[in-house]
XYZ file of N, CA and C in Angstrom:
570
model
N -34.270 -41.293 -110.390
C -34.633 -40.340 -109.897
C -35.656 -39.693 -109.450
N -36.914 -39.231 -108.414
C -37.690 -38.745 -108.561
C -38.570 -37.833 -108.970
N -39.410 -37.713 -109.255
C -40.072 -36.227 -109.877
C -39.230 -35.464 -108.583
N -39.694 -35.016 -107.427
C -38.987 -34.031 -107.089
C -38.057 -33.597 -106.951
N -36.791 -34.731 -107.215
C -35.700 -34.562 -106.960
C -35.467 -33.662 -108.504
N -36.333 -33.594 -109.870
C -36.535 -32.866 -111.241
C -37.242 -32.026 -110.857
N -37.863 -31.885 -110.146
C -38.587 -29.814 -109.799
C -37.016 -29.416 -108.957
N -36.736 -29.786 -107.814
C -35.335 -29.229 -107.052
C -34.319 -28.958 -108.296
N -34.098 -29.948 -108.810
C -32.403 -29.745 -109.925
C -32.971 -29.395 -110.725
N -34.392 -28.858 -111.728
C -34.301 -27.450 -112.103
C -34.338 -25.678 -111.453
N -35.288 -25.709 -110.308
C -34.980 -24.465 -109.625
C -33.415 -24.772 -109.373
N -32.784 -25.007 -109.366
C -30.842 -24.809 -108.385
C -30.348 -24.372 -110.101
N -30.614 -25.476 -111.020
C -30.427 -25.369 -112.802
C -30.433 -23.628 -112.530
N -32.020 -23.801 -112.706
C -32.233 -22.155 -112.877
C -31.281 -21.076 -112.369
N -31.905 -21.272 -110.564
C -30.977 -20.126 -109.907
C -29.671 -19.930 -110.632
N -28.525 -20.880 -111.044
C -27.179 -21.418 -111.113
C -27.591 -20.415 -112.835
N -28.073 -20.596 -113.486
C -28.255 -20.052 -115.157
C -27.932 -18.482 -115.289
N -29.401 -18.003 -114.127
C -29.935 -16.888 -114.377
C -28.804 -15.971 -113.708
N -28.249 -16.651 -112.448
C -27.227 -15.608 -112.191
C -26.142 -15.843 -113.228
N -25.866 -16.611 -113.121
C -24.514 -16.561 -114.148
C -25.153 -15.635 -115.348
N -26.145 -15.293 -115.982
C -26.605 -14.271 -117.130
C -26.910 -12.959 -116.338
N -27.403 -12.451 -114.986
C -26.887 -11.171 -114.750
C -25.740 -10.981 -114.534
N -24.671 -12.203 -113.435
C -23.826 -11.319 -112.858
C -23.597 -11.282 -111.451
N -22.850 -10.869 -110.543
C -23.578 -11.259 -108.754
C -23.802 -9.549 -108.859
N -23.517 -8.410 -109.320
C -23.729 -7.471 -109.008
C -25.561 -6.932 -109.305
N -25.552 -7.327 -110.082
C -27.229 -7.691 -110.831
C -27.667 -8.309 -109.655
N -27.318 -9.673 -109.131
C -28.504 -10.545 -108.366
C -28.112 -9.610 -107.153
N -27.251 -9.302 -106.563
C -26.837 -8.407 -105.465
C -28.103 -6.929 -105.195
N -27.533 -6.363 -106.486
C -28.480 -5.240 -106.424
C -29.833 -5.660 -106.618
N -30.749 -6.562 -106.992
C -31.831 -7.252 -107.147
C -32.161 -7.324 -105.775
N -31.731 -7.982 -104.717
C -31.723 -8.380 -103.294
C -32.167 -7.392 -103.129
N -30.725 -6.294 -102.536
C -30.605 -5.472 -102.097
C -32.320 -4.290 -102.440
N -32.168 -3.947 -103.909
C -33.408 -3.411 -103.966
C -34.571 -3.791 -102.989
N -34.966 -4.551 -103.169
C -36.151 -5.199 -102.979
C -36.286 -4.775 -100.959
N -34.977 -5.125 -100.249
C -34.874 -4.852 -99.299
C -34.535 -3.303 -98.893
N -34.048 -2.408 -99.571
C -33.267 -1.120 -99.441
C -34.783 -0.469 -99.618
N -35.282 -0.985 -100.394
C -36.579 -0.034 -100.814
C -37.425 -0.296 -99.592
N -37.582 -1.058 -99.169
C -38.658 -1.845 -98.015
C -38.975 -0.946 -96.722
N -37.200 -1.283 -96.830
C -36.628 -0.431 -95.710
C -36.637 1.358 -95.198
N -36.756 1.794 -96.705
C -36.164 3.192 -97.418
C -37.693 3.272 -97.223
N -38.682 2.792 -97.764
C -40.838 3.046 -97.824
C -41.152 3.021 -96.465
N -40.624 2.415 -95.730
C -41.203 2.257 -94.262
C -40.593 3.539 -93.271
N -39.200 3.719 -93.578
C -38.625 4.627 -92.968
C -39.010 5.912 -93.398
N -38.462 6.331 -94.423
C -38.450 7.709 -94.645
C -39.742 7.620 -95.450
N -40.936 7.010 -95.808
C -41.483 7.797 -96.787
C -42.925 8.962 -96.364
N -42.518 9.645 -94.370
C -42.807 10.679 -94.352
C -41.904 11.738 -95.100
N -40.925 11.765 -95.220
C -40.563 12.869 -95.832
C -40.739 12.967 -97.463
N -41.202 12.074 -97.953
C -41.667 12.167 -99.222
C -43.475 12.599 -99.295
N -44.037 12.039 -98.399
C -45.111 12.488 -97.837
C -45.464 13.792 -97.961
N -44.520 14.268 -97.044
C -44.591 15.762 -96.829
C -44.349 16.697 -98.017
N -43.578 15.763 -98.863
C -42.839 17.026 -99.890
C -44.420 16.917 -100.824
N -45.079 15.583 -101.057
C -46.351 15.249 -102.042
C -47.303 16.270 -101.469
N -47.330 16.180 -100.032
C -48.503 17.204 -100.045
C -48.480 18.659 -100.038
N -47.237 19.345 -99.991
C -46.702 20.702 -99.890
C -46.993 20.345 -101.803
N -46.835 19.293 -102.681
C -47.261 19.970 -104.203
C -48.582 19.926 -104.400
N -48.917 18.724 -104.202
C -50.433 18.168 -104.436
C -51.539 18.566 -103.871
N -51.039 18.591 -102.226
C -52.152 18.626 -101.426
C -53.487 17.626 -102.029
N -52.796 16.715 -101.715
C -54.018 14.917 -101.747
C -54.042 15.464 -100.229
N -55.387 14.062 -100.334
C -55.658 13.620 -98.834
C -54.883 12.950 -97.885
N -55.121 12.451 -97.044
C -53.823 11.918 -96.451
C -53.742 10.293 -96.860
N -54.854 9.968 -96.885
C -54.250 8.120 -97.170
C -54.044 8.421 -98.591
N -54.071 9.055 -99.559
C -53.771 8.622 -100.588
C -52.208 9.456 -100.361
N -51.789 10.220 -100.152
C -50.184 10.713 -99.773
C -49.729 9.451 -99.162
N -50.269 9.301 -98.067
C -48.882 8.058 -97.441
C -48.517 6.784 -98.642
N -49.710 6.529 -99.157
C -49.840 5.690 -100.576
C -48.782 6.483 -101.116
N -48.947 6.935 -102.264
C -48.067 7.371 -103.312
C -46.984 7.462 -102.309
N -46.691 7.793 -101.300
C -45.703 8.287 -100.881
C -44.766 7.110 -100.764
N -44.950 6.311 -100.297
C -44.562 4.928 -99.725
C -44.016 4.345 -101.222
N -45.142 4.566 -102.133
C -44.545 3.411 -103.837
C -43.504 4.113 -104.510
N -43.647 5.839 -104.582
C -42.762 6.397 -104.391
C -40.972 6.404 -104.091
N -41.250 6.790 -102.444
C -39.977 5.987 -101.672
C -39.467 4.415 -102.587
N -40.609 3.463 -102.355
C -39.794 2.382 -102.785
C -39.408 2.550 -103.791
N -40.351 2.528 -105.066
C -39.607 2.994 -106.335
C -38.316 3.668 -106.492
N -38.570 4.798 -106.053
C -36.523 5.149 -106.304
C -35.762 4.525 -105.609
N -35.836 4.294 -104.724
C -35.082 3.179 -104.172
C -34.029 2.109 -104.782
N -35.080 1.347 -105.222
C -35.605 -0.034 -106.527
C -33.957 0.651 -107.133
N -34.989 1.412 -108.033
C -34.100 2.429 -109.144
C -33.178 2.508 -109.198
N -32.483 3.309 -107.761
C -31.197 3.926 -108.063
C -29.775 2.401 -107.703
N -30.567 1.258 -107.014
C -29.495 0.295 -106.356
C -29.730 -0.395 -108.117
N -30.941 -0.624 -108.616
C -30.861 -0.958 -109.486
C -29.536 -0.335 -110.884
N -29.572 0.556 -111.345
C -28.729 1.384 -111.490
C -27.276 0.671 -111.055
N -27.070 0.989 -109.699
C -25.798 1.048 -109.221
C -25.508 -0.441 -110.187
N -26.046 -0.974 -109.790
C -25.877 -2.683 -110.148
C -25.363 -3.264 -111.224
N -26.194 -2.518 -111.924
C -25.510 -2.638 -113.309
C -24.235 -1.639 -113.751
N -24.391 -0.503 -113.540
C -23.033 0.623 -113.215
C -21.560 -0.737 -112.859
N -22.126 -1.023 -112.015
C -20.659 -1.753 -111.239
C -20.180 -3.505 -112.099
N -21.674 -3.314 -112.695
C -20.990 -5.056 -113.874
C -20.646 -4.291 -114.927
N -20.789 -3.187 -115.485
C -20.514 -2.257 -116.729
C -18.320 -2.413 -116.329
N -18.583 -1.734 -115.536
C -16.890 -1.805 -114.955
C -16.292 -3.336 -114.065
N -16.736 -3.876 -113.876
C -16.327 -5.072 -113.808
C -16.324 -5.841 -114.953
N -17.145 -5.752 -116.098
C -16.397 -6.380 -117.657
C -15.302 -4.887 -117.775
N -14.875 -3.480 -118.065
C -14.260 -2.825 -118.198
C -12.752 -3.067 -117.538
N -12.500 -3.753 -116.622
C -11.782 -4.235 -115.871
C -10.880 -6.019 -116.055
N -11.701 -6.431 -117.094
C -11.318 -7.854 -117.290
C -12.180 -8.742 -116.039
N -12.983 -8.266 -115.047
C -13.136 -9.191 -114.464
C -14.746 -9.905 -114.801
N -15.559 -9.505 -116.044
C -16.893 -10.016 -116.222
C -16.921 -11.314 -115.671
N -15.959 -11.804 -116.469
C -15.698 -13.423 -116.258
C -15.878 -13.800 -114.092
N -15.307 -13.389 -113.909
C -15.508 -13.613 -112.160
C -16.914 -13.284 -111.778
N -17.721 -12.009 -112.351
C -18.941 -11.375 -111.828
C -19.468 -12.620 -112.636
N -19.487 -12.986 -112.947
C -20.752 -14.309 -113.760
C -20.582 -15.268 -112.943
N -19.090 -15.655 -112.964
C -18.848 -16.711 -111.650
C -20.377 -17.051 -110.687
N -18.869 -15.558 -109.823
C -19.646 -15.351 -108.471
C -21.400 -15.303 -108.438
N -21.676 -14.302 -109.645
C -23.482 -15.097 -110.092
C -24.142 -16.078 -109.836
N -23.441 -16.672 -110.634
C -24.187 -18.106 -110.680
C -24.409 -18.313 -109.084
N -22.755 -18.276 -108.328
C -22.750 -18.887 -107.277
C -23.851 -18.769 -106.388
N -23.811 -17.324 -106.184
C -25.288 -16.675 -105.659
C -26.749 -16.680 -105.845
N -26.872 -17.336 -107.199
C -27.960 -17.452 -108.058
C -28.197 -19.053 -107.111
N -27.623 -19.745 -107.394
C -27.333 -20.875 -106.581
C -28.164 -20.755 -105.594
N -27.093 -20.261 -104.929
C -27.759 -20.088 -102.908
C -28.788 -19.461 -102.578
N -29.167 -18.214 -103.635
C -30.533 -17.733 -103.264
C -31.632 -19.463 -103.489
N -30.975 -19.494 -104.679
C -32.863 -20.038 -104.813
C -32.373 -21.631 -104.844
N -31.305 -21.901 -103.730
C -31.717 -23.425 -102.285
C -32.354 -22.532 -101.346
N -31.993 -21.471 -101.360
C -32.506 -20.999 -99.694
C -34.301 -20.856 -100.433
N -34.470 -19.988 -101.132
C -36.052 -20.088 -101.572
C -36.516 -22.291 -101.809
N -36.185 -22.449 -102.672
C -36.776 -24.107 -102.214
C -36.705 -24.603 -100.499
N -36.061 -24.355 -100.687
C -35.708 -24.850 -98.873
C -36.916 -24.653 -97.609
N -37.173 -22.682 -98.185
C -38.071 -22.502 -97.185
C -39.596 -22.876 -97.791
N -39.532 -23.458 -99.062
C -41.131 -24.001 -99.378
C -40.935 -25.361 -99.172
N -39.669 -26.255 -99.249
C -39.728 -27.439 -98.439
C -40.191 -27.317 -97.493
N -39.884 -26.416 -96.522
C -40.139 -26.562 -95.479
C -41.853 -26.817 -95.115
N -42.376 -25.648 -96.240
C -43.904 -25.645 -95.586
C -44.639 -26.835 -96.572
N -44.140 -27.533 -97.487
C -44.344 -28.471 -97.629
C -44.298 -30.210 -96.744
N -42.684 -29.866 -96.430
C -42.948 -30.682 -94.926
C -43.947 -30.409 -93.638
N -44.808 -29.436 -93.718
C -45.338 -29.022 -92.770
C -46.874 -29.731 -92.826
N -47.250 -29.057 -94.558
C -48.300 -29.681 -95.221
C -48.466 -30.904 -94.954
N -47.324 -32.072 -95.266
C -47.649 -33.459 -96.000
C -47.082 -34.078 -94.518
N -47.732 -33.553 -93.317
C -47.239 -34.423 -92.179
C -48.170 -35.657 -91.477
N -49.023 -36.087 -92.954
C -50.000 -37.368 -92.643
C -49.558 -38.167 -94.298
N -48.283 -37.628 -94.652
C -47.552 -38.261 -95.746
C -48.775 -38.014 -97.187
N -49.826 -37.627 -97.321
C -51.142 -37.368 -98.163
C -50.131 -37.040 -99.026
N -49.043 -36.263 -99.205
C -48.492 -35.690 -100.445
C -47.845 -36.704 -101.149
N -46.993 -37.281 -100.530
C -45.888 -38.007 -100.657
C -45.326 -38.574 -99.414
N -45.198 -40.141 -100.145
C -44.297 -41.253 -98.599
C -43.348 -40.770 -98.361
N -42.946 -40.981 -96.906
C -41.632 -40.962 -96.328
C -40.160 -41.253 -97.372
N -40.891 -42.690 -98.144
C -39.958 -43.286 -98.526
C -39.634 -42.713 -99.883
N -40.237 -42.332 -100.608
C -40.047 -41.416 -101.766
C -38.865 -39.813 -101.255
N -39.192 -39.534 -100.288
C -38.466 -38.085 -99.260
C -36.947 -39.013 -99.156
N -37.348 -39.943 -98.812
C -35.848 -40.520 -98.188
C -35.170 -41.659 -99.550
N -35.283 -41.312 -100.796
C -34.706 -41.848 -101.553
C -34.077 -40.625 -102.611
N -35.318 -39.661 -103.007
C -34.867 -38.030 -102.787
C -33.137 -38.059 -103.085
N -33.086 -37.144 -103.638
C -31.307 -37.249 -104.003
C -31.372 -35.226 -102.872
N -32.098 -34.237 -103.490
C -31.904 -33.172 -103.215
C -32.615 -32.811 -102.170
N -33.525 -33.445 -101.527
C -35.025 -33.076 -101.145
C -34.609 -32.770 -99.616
N -33.731 -33.899 -98.740
C -33.018 -33.254 -97.796
C -31.863 -32.564 -97.078
N -30.710 -32.207 -98.344
C -30.097 -31.500 -98.297
C -30.108 -30.012 -98.594
N -31.320 -29.737 -99.299
C -31.752 -28.719 -99.714
C -32.555 -28.406 -98.417
N -33.580 -29.118 -97.799
C -33.946 -29.103 -96.957
C -33.349 -28.025 -95.691
N -32.513 -28.769 -95.744
C -31.637 -28.679 -94.223
C -31.158 -27.012 -94.826
N -30.547 -25.961 -96.007
C -30.550 -24.633 -96.024
C -31.265 -24.143 -95.005
N -32.220 -23.569 -95.394
C -32.765 -22.632 -94.067
C -32.479 -23.085 -93.086
N -32.711 -24.168 -92.790
C -32.333 -24.397 -91.324
C -31.834 -24.336 -90.611
N -30.393 -24.264 -91.325
C -28.816 -24.019 -91.625
C -28.620 -22.369 -91.273
N -29.185 -21.756 -92.178
C -29.348 -20.054 -92.660
C -29.621 -19.494 -91.690
N -30.840 -19.996 -91.108
C -31.697 -18.804 -90.564
C -30.962 -18.672 -89.233
N -30.493 -20.389 -88.062
C -30.011 -19.572 -86.726
C -28.999 -18.709 -86.525
N -27.993 -18.354 -88.283
C -26.765 -18.080 -88.732
C -27.259 -15.942 -88.500
N -28.356 -16.174 -89.375
C -29.198 -14.863 -89.479
C -29.643 -14.460 -88.519
N -30.319 -15.184 -87.363
C -30.650 -14.771 -86.463
C -29.078 -13.965 -85.308
N -28.013 -14.730 -85.630
C -27.204 -14.686 -84.883
C -26.928 -12.811 -84.836
N -26.316 -13.055 -86.125
C -25.838 -11.711 -86.836
C -26.566 -10.772 -86.791
N -27.999 -10.678 -87.203
C -28.618 -9.561 -86.138
C -28.497 -9.037 -84.756
N -28.708 -10.215 -83.966
C -28.786 -10.075 -82.778
C -27.482 -9.185 -81.931
N -25.963 -9.905 -82.999
C -24.817 -9.110 -82.666
C -24.827 -7.375 -83.026
N -25.312 -8.136 -84.405
C -25.731 -5.833 -84.625
C -26.380 -4.832 -83.808
N -27.850 -6.023 -83.423
C -28.533 -5.102 -82.188
C -27.769 -5.246 -80.719
N -26.256 -5.813 -80.222
C -26.005 -5.427 -79.479
C -24.633 -4.010 -79.882
N -23.825 -4.124 -81.042
C -22.912 -3.158 -80.776
C -24.068 -1.529 -81.155
N -25.161 -1.931 -82.070
C -26.408 -0.614 -81.998
C -26.207 -0.039 -80.824
N -26.351 -1.367 -79.983
C -26.773 -0.538 -78.186
C -26.109 -0.120 -77.651
N -24.853 -0.726 -78.051
C -23.505 0.551 -76.694
C -23.549 1.370 -77.278
N -23.352 2.397 -76.118
C -23.352 3.677 -75.560
C -22.077 3.870 -76.138
N -22.211 5.363 -77.173
C -20.594 5.846 -77.593
C -20.422 6.519 -76.331
N -19.006 6.414 -76.319
C -18.326 7.395 -75.186
C -17.579 8.661 -75.630
N -17.190 9.764 -74.972
C -16.234 10.948 -75.317
C -15.327 10.712 -76.690
N -14.254 8.986 -76.172
C -13.856 8.960 -77.055
C -13.881 8.163 -78.599
N -15.184 8.337 -78.904
C -15.660 7.480 -79.535
C -16.797 6.314 -79.129
N -17.173 5.769 -80.342
C -18.525 4.346 -80.269
C -17.250 3.302 -78.928
N -18.167 2.612 -78.522
C -18.384 1.652 -77.243
C -16.530 0.770 -78.003
N -17.162 0.584 -79.122
C -16.326 -1.143 -79.576
C -14.377 -0.082 -80.198
N -14.554 1.051 -80.109
C -13.365 1.840 -81.014
C -12.870 2.203 -79.642
N -11.069 1.831 -79.372
C -10.027 1.940 -78.406
C -8.997 2.949 -79.009
N -9.182 4.107 -78.278
C -8.391 5.620 -78.554
C -7.040 5.288 -79.043
N -6.248 6.050 -80.354
C -5.475 6.125 -80.579
C -4.682 6.608 -79.645
N -3.166 6.343 -79.499
C -2.084 6.818 -78.509
C -2.008 7.898 -79.481
N -1.843 9.412 -78.609
C -1.378 10.376 -78.681
C -2.529 10.897 -80.148
N -3.817 10.676 -80.088
C -4.353 11.587 -81.342
C -5.201 11.979 -80.764
N -5.016 13.221 -81.457
C -5.952 14.601 -80.699
C -7.625 15.309 -81.669
N -8.504 14.239 -80.742
C -9.799 14.488 -80.555
C -10.964 15.650 -81.037
N -9.677 16.680 -80.079
C -10.620 17.515 -79.988
C -11.048 18.505 -81.343
N -10.168 18.269 -82.431
C -10.322 19.107 -83.822
C -11.678 18.956 -84.808
């Protein structure tokens, strides 16, 4: 087993154990809190900035920074707390084992994706085989399978995003959203 296999294996094992330790809800909350926090900070920090300006009257450049950070932090805290609540609820209904099992699977997949992205950067830097020769990489058990994770996942994600954009761009009609078929006999005038 090559050194690269040991490093990749340790990273994947770390993801599995950490995911099992935290559970699915906590793992999802961590990922969602970052994504939703950034989205909310970008989209809604203006509202927070207006409020901060009314309360403190700071200079604009400070208000923008504080509003971004505060909006991000609030969303991260709320989503993290929700993840902990769901984790506790799963434990109460005797589903803690499933939460931990799925958390381990999610953690493994998450770390496989992280390592895959890093390996893709490694391949770009190693184009002249200065860091590792091709024979070593060919003998590796984990290198090529993990390398393909991001190459497989990114086209799927791009397709989902494109489908979402297409669906969101469809105009609504009087009956409702474009993809919704009217139900016979339903009075929508209420």
